[in-house]
Amino acid sequence: MGAIQLQAIEKWYDQTPVIKGVDLQINAGEFVVFVGPSGCGKSTLLRLIAGLEESSRGRIFIEDRDVSALPPSGRGLAMVFQSYALYPHMDVRANMGFSLKTAGVDAATVREKVEHAARILQLSALLDRRPRDLSGGQRQRVAIGRAIVRDPTAFLFDEPLSNLDASLRVGMRHELATLHHQLQRTMIYVTHDQVEAMTLADRIVVLQSGLIEQVGSPRELYERPANRFVAQFIGSPKMNLLDGTVRDGRFYCAEHAVLEAPANATALGVRPESLALCAQSESMLSGHVSVVEYLGSDVFAVIRVSDTCSLTVRCQRQIELRVGEAVAMRFERDAAHFFDEQGLRI
Ligand SMILES: Nc1ncnc2c1ncn2[C@@H]1O[C@H](COP(=O)(O)OP(=O)(O)OP(=O)(O)O)[C@@H](O)[C@H]1O
Ligand SMILES: [Mg+2]
């Protein structure tokens, strides 16, 4: 239950296109994450699916039913917002049961559904509290509970964790993953945080300027990014990209002949963990240490290769590097990603 299909969806505000032709098939029970930079159209796309905005062109199907002309209430979806949007004067029980009550569901059923959702979300002891007497994480759980009681075909989340502090975010992320596992319901989740996208998604949809750049599993996007944008958007720290040219079958960057490459390559991508510091005799690239970031589990060093090019290297944590020190680096041939002049993967 819960397959959703978008066909050639466009959204214009006056003369400005915001969603520029999106086709997407979301499978029943799938956890799909929309990710992309601020303003790329993630929330707009979610609101179009929810029916809170009307699309300018294209069609939306939920379980093979064309819902393009239906209002939100006719689509059987439940949306959870960043702002929680709880009723301050109602306790948790009333907040969670409100939509059922207004839909005319009998009191006993409302009670049962609210208590069931509260058990799933560990809110049972808090049902009589007002929102102001709850922590941010508890409020967010109430907002999710309000969606669960409606037993929707699919859940739509718009940055539900961005008001929480870092450790609570991680905790709630785990709870959402568990919730998806328990409910086996379609979930569409909007975030600009690529770590959230990687950890939660069955499939990630990367958006930029109202268009899909790539759709795939976290592993597919990480290991085979379709273009430079996805290569640098997915992964933290981001993939190193070296601009260069190919001469006699070898990729040159700042006069370093790095490795053999396809003739049309104009950029070479290497992830920080694929680079290793090495002896000068094995060097593929060399430079000087400009920044060292010690994170405990990892050490990231920024190596300046030329005036216009610096690389981030994930080092073994035992290593002691000094700013200004000369270092040599190498990587395995199959760790290289090549991109052409249009920025597309070769
Ligand atoms: N009602 C509106 N009228 C005009 N333009 C709008 C309207 N709503 C959104 N936009 C524009 O549409 C674009 C996409 O907005 P949207 O809110 O979908 O972005 P987003 O990807 O969710 O960004 P963020 O990560 O900042 O939430 C933005 O450029 C925004 O200014
Ligand atoms: Mg948004």
PDB file of N, CA and C and ligand atoms in Angstrom, residues 38-39 41-44 82 158-159 190, ligand 2:
ATOM      1  N   SER A  38      19.042  24.559  -0.123  1.00  0.00           N
ATOM      2  CA  SER A  38      17.917  25.428   0.199  1.00  0.00           C
ATOM      3  C   SER A  38      17.352  26.069  -1.073  1.00  0.00           C
ATOM      4  N   GLY A  39      16.040  26.031  -1.214  1.00  0.00           N
ATOM      5  CA  GLY A  39      15.396  26.671  -2.357  1.00  0.00           C
ATOM      6  C   GLY A  39      15.283  25.808  -3.596  1.00  0.00           C
ATOM      7  N   GLY A  41      13.377  23.285  -4.099  1.00  0.00           N
ATOM      8  CA  GLY A  41      12.002  22.867  -4.405  1.00  0.00           C
ATOM      9  C   GLY A  41      11.530  21.636  -3.640  1.00  0.00           C
ATOM     10  N   LYS A  42      12.255  21.217  -2.617  1.00  0.00           N
ATOM     11  CA  LYS A  42      11.890  20.014  -1.853  1.00  0.00           C
ATOM     12  C   LYS A  42      10.516  20.152  -1.205  1.00  0.00           C
ATOM     13  N   SER A  43      10.335  21.257  -0.461  1.00  0.00           N
ATOM     14  CA  SER A  43       9.046  21.438   0.235  1.00  0.00           C
ATOM     15  C   SER A  43       7.913  21.599  -0.760  1.00  0.00           C
ATOM     16  N   THR A  44       8.178  22.315  -1.836  1.00  0.00           N
ATOM     17  CA  THR A  44       7.143  22.514  -2.848  1.00  0.00           C
ATOM     18  C   THR A  44       6.693  21.168  -3.411  1.00  0.00           C
ATOM     19  N   GLN A  82       8.140  20.700  10.254  1.00  0.00           N
ATOM     20  CA  GLN A  82       9.240  21.108  11.127  1.00  0.00           C
ATOM     21  C   GLN A  82       8.719  21.816  12.380  1.00  0.00           C
ATOM     22  N   ASP A 158       8.395  17.035   6.433  1.00  0.00           N
ATOM     23  CA  ASP A 158       9.195  18.162   5.932  1.00  0.00           C
ATOM     24  C   ASP A 158      10.162  18.622   7.022  1.00  0.00           C
ATOM     25  N   GLU A 159      11.406  18.215   6.940  1.00  0.00           N
ATOM     26  CA  GLU A 159      12.460  18.585   7.892  1.00  0.00           C
ATOM     27  C   GLU A 159      11.982  18.442   9.339  1.00  0.00           C
ATOM     28  N   VAL A 190      11.714  15.038   3.646  1.00  0.00           N
ATOM     29  CA  VAL A 190      12.492  16.136   3.072  1.00  0.00           C
ATOM     30  C   VAL A 190      13.556  16.590   4.063  1.00  0.00           C
TER      31      VAL A 190
HETATM   32 MG    MG B   2      11.756  23.452   2.607  1.00  0.00          MG
END
